[in-house]
JSON list of C-alpha atoms in Angstrom, two decimals:
[
{"chain": "N", "resi": 965, "resn": "UNK", "atom": "CA", "xyz": [-2.94, 1.20, 11.95]},
{"chain": "N", "resi": 966, "resn": "UNK", "atom": "CA", "xyz": [-1.30, -1.83, 13.51]},
{"chain": "N", "resi": 967, "resn": "UNK", "atom": "CA", "xyz": [-2.87, -3.64, 16.45]},
{"chain": "N", "resi": 968, "resn": "UNK", "atom": "CA", "xyz": [-1.75, -6.58, 18.55]},
{"chain": "N", "resi": 969, "resn": "UNK", "atom": "CA", "xyz": [-2.88, -9.03, 15.85]},
{"chain": "N", "resi": 970, "resn": "UNK", "atom": "CA", "xyz": [-1.46, -7.14, 12.87]},
{"chain": "N", "resi": 971, "resn": "UNK", "atom": "CA", "xyz": [-2.53, -4.39, 10.48]},
{"chain": "N", "resi": 972, "resn": "UNK", "atom": "CA", "xyz": [-6.05, -3.08, 11.11]},
{"chain": "N", "resi": 973, "resn": "UNK", "atom": "CA", "xyz": [-8.46, -1.18, 8.88]},
{"chain": "N", "resi": 974, "resn": "UNK", "atom": "CA", "xyz": [-11.74, 0.41, 9.87]},
{"chain": "N", "resi": 975, "resn": "UNK", "atom": "CA", "xyz": [-14.93, -0.57, 8.08]},
{"chain": "N", "resi": 976, "resn": "UNK", "atom": "CA", "xyz": [-18.60, 0.34, 8.25]},
{"chain": "N", "resi": 977, "resn": "UNK", "atom": "CA", "xyz": [-20.98, -2.58, 8.74]},
{"chain": "N", "resi": 978, "resn": "UNK", "atom": "CA", "xyz": [-24.35, -2.94, 7.01]},
{"chain": "N", "resi": 979, "resn": "UNK", "atom": "CA", "xyz": [-26.11, -1.09, 9.83]},
{"chain": "N", "resi": 980, "resn": "UNK", "atom": "CA", "xyz": [-23.75, 1.92, 9.76]},
{"chain": "N", "resi": 981, "resn": "UNK", "atom": "CA", "xyz": [-21.47, 1.11, 12.70]},
{"chain": "N", "resi": 982, "resn": "UNK", "atom": "CA", "xyz": [-17.66, 1.18, 12.82]},
{"chain": "N", "resi": 983, "resn": "UNK", "atom": "CA", "xyz": [-15.79, -2.12, 13.00]},
{"chain": "N", "resi": 984, "resn": "UNK", "atom": "CA", "xyz": [-12.05, -2.82, 13.12]},
{"chain": "N", "resi": 985, "resn": "UNK", "atom": "CA", "xyz": [-10.74, -5.62, 10.95]},
{"chain": "N", "resi": 986, "resn": "UNK", "atom": "CA", "xyz": [-7.33, -7.33, 10.96]},
{"chain": "N", "resi": 987, "resn": "UNK", "atom": "CA", "xyz": [-5.97, -7.63, 7.40]},
{"chain": "N", "resi": 988, "resn": "UNK", "atom": "CA", "xyz": [-2.97, -8.99, 5.54]},
{"chain": "N", "resi": 989, "resn": "UNK", "atom": "CA", "xyz": [-1.12, -6.42, 3.45]},
{"chain": "N", "resi": 990, "resn": "UNK", "atom": "CA", "xyz": [0.47, -6.99, 0.06]},
{"chain": "N", "resi": 991, "resn": "UNK", "atom": "CA", "xyz": [2.43, -4.73, -2.23]},
{"chain": "N", "resi": 992, "resn": "UNK", "atom": "CA", "xyz": [2.50, -0.95, -2.01]},
{"chain": "N", "resi": 993, "resn": "UNK", "atom": "CA", "xyz": [1.86, 0.99, -5.21]},
{"chain": "N", "resi": 994, "resn": "UNK", "atom": "CA", "xyz": [3.84, 4.10, -6.21]},
{"chain": "N", "resi": 995, "resn": "UNK", "atom": "CA", "xyz": [0.78, 6.27, -5.48]},
{"chain": "N", "resi": 996, "resn": "UNK", "atom": "CA", "xyz": [0.79, 5.16, -1.82]},
{"chain": "N", "resi": 997, "resn": "UNK", "atom": "CA", "xyz": [-2.11, 2.69, -2.00]},
{"chain": "N", "resi": 998, "resn": "UNK", "atom": "CA", "xyz": [-1.45, -0.67, -0.36]},
{"chain": "N", "resi": 999, "resn": "UNK", "atom": "CA", "xyz": [-2.97, -3.95, -1.50]},
{"chain": "N", "resi": 1000, "resn": "UNK", "atom": "CA", "xyz": [-5.04, -5.89, 1.05]},
{"chain": "N", "resi": 1001, "resn": "UNK", "atom": "CA", "xyz": [-4.58, -9.58, 0.26]},
{"chain": "N", "resi": 1002, "resn": "UNK", "atom": "CA", "xyz": [-6.71, -11.12, 3.03]},
{"chain": "N", "resi": 1003, "resn": "UNK", "atom": "CA", "xyz": [-9.14, -10.20, 5.78]},
{"chain": "N", "resi": 1004, "resn": "UNK", "atom": "CA", "xyz": [-11.75, -8.19, 3.86]},
{"chain": "N", "resi": 1005, "resn": "UNK", "atom": "CA", "xyz": [-14.74, -8.94, 1.73]},
{"chain": "N", "resi": 1006, "resn": "UNK", "atom": "CA", "xyz": [-14.68, -7.12, -1.62]},
{"chain": "N", "resi": 1007, "resn": "UNK", "atom": "CA", "xyz": [-17.89, -5.31, -0.67]},
{"chain": "N", "resi": 1008, "resn": "UNK", "atom": "CA", "xyz": [-16.47, -3.86, 2.58]},
{"chain": "N", "resi": 1009, "resn": "UNK", "atom": "CA", "xyz": [-16.88, -0.12, 3.09]},
{"chain": "N", "resi": 1010, "resn": "UNK", "atom": "CA", "xyz": [-13.52, 1.22, 4.28]},
{"chain": "N", "resi": 1011, "resn": "UNK", "atom": "CA", "xyz": [-13.05, 4.32, 6.40]},
{"chain": "N", "resi": 1012, "resn": "UNK", "atom": "CA", "xyz": [-10.13, 5.97, 4.63]},
{"chain": "N", "resi": 1013, "resn": "UNK", "atom": "CA", "xyz": [-9.13, 8.55, 7.26]},
{"chain": "N", "resi": 1014, "resn": "UNK", "atom": "CA", "xyz": [-10.51, 7.42, 10.62]},
{"chain": "N", "resi": 1015, "resn": "UNK", "atom": "CA", "xyz": [-10.33, 9.98, 13.43]},
{"chain": "N", "resi": 1016, "resn": "UNK", "atom": "CA", "xyz": [-8.28, 9.02, 16.48]},
{"chain": "N", "resi": 1017, "resn": "UNK", "atom": "CA", "xyz": [-11.49, 9.02, 18.51]},
{"chain": "N", "resi": 1018, "resn": "UNK", "atom": "CA", "xyz": [-13.18, 6.32, 16.39]},
{"chain": "N", "resi": 1019, "resn": "UNK", "atom": "CA", "xyz": [-14.19, 3.23, 18.36]},
{"chain": "N", "resi": 1020, "resn": "UNK", "atom": "CA", "xyz": [-15.87, -0.08, 17.57]},
{"chain": "N", "resi": 1021, "resn": "UNK", "atom": "CA", "xyz": [-19.64, 0.25, 17.48]},
{"chain": "N", "resi": 1022, "resn": "UNK", "atom": "CA", "xyz": [-19.67, 4.00, 16.90]},
{"chain": "N", "resi": 1023, "resn": "UNK", "atom": "CA", "xyz": [-22.30, 5.21, 14.41]},
{"chain": "N", "resi": 1024, "resn": "UNK", "atom": "CA", "xyz": [-20.76, 6.31, 11.09]},
{"chain": "N", "resi": 1025, "resn": "UNK", "atom": "CA", "xyz": [-22.17, 8.58, 8.40]},
{"chain": "N", "resi": 1026, "resn": "UNK", "atom": "CA", "xyz": [-20.93, 7.78, 4.88]},
{"chain": "N", "resi": 1027, "resn": "UNK", "atom": "CA", "xyz": [-20.07, 11.00, 3.03]},
{"chain": "N", "resi": 1028, "resn": "UNK", "atom": "CA", "xyz": [-18.63, 9.61, -0.24]},
{"chain": "N", "resi": 1029, "resn": "UNK", "atom": "CA", "xyz": [-20.05, 7.00, -2.58]},
{"chain": "N", "resi": 1030, "resn": "UNK", "atom": "CA", "xyz": [-18.27, 4.05, -4.19]},
{"chain": "N", "resi": 1031, "resn": "UNK", "atom": "CA", "xyz": [-17.54, 6.00, -7.37]},
{"chain": "N", "resi": 1032, "resn": "UNK", "atom": "CA", "xyz": [-14.88, 7.94, -5.45]},
{"chain": "N", "resi": 1033, "resn": "UNK", "atom": "CA", "xyz": [-13.07, 4.85, -4.16]},
{"chain": "N", "resi": 1034, "resn": "UNK", "atom": "CA", "xyz": [-9.42, 4.38, -5.07]},
{"chain": "N", "resi": 1035, "resn": "UNK", "atom": "CA", "xyz": [-8.91, 7.97, -6.08]},
{"chain": "N", "resi": 1036, "resn": "UNK", "atom": "CA", "xyz": [-6.98, 9.14, -3.00]},
{"chain": "N", "resi": 1037, "resn": "UNK", "atom": "CA", "xyz": [-7.03, 12.73, -1.88]}
]
């Protein structure tokens, strides 16, 4: 998603709430993944397919663990 300040990704904070974060994008891979070069901590929990109704501060339930990251569906 792109906001007024640039590309935005959704993350889950340490307490389980949704946050939007402006990021800097790098190269796109052939499999469709896009590199994030700035704006995120390496430990950030990304929301890969946020619903249109998601808003900042909304409670989020994590349904996949880190072992599934980067595998695309």
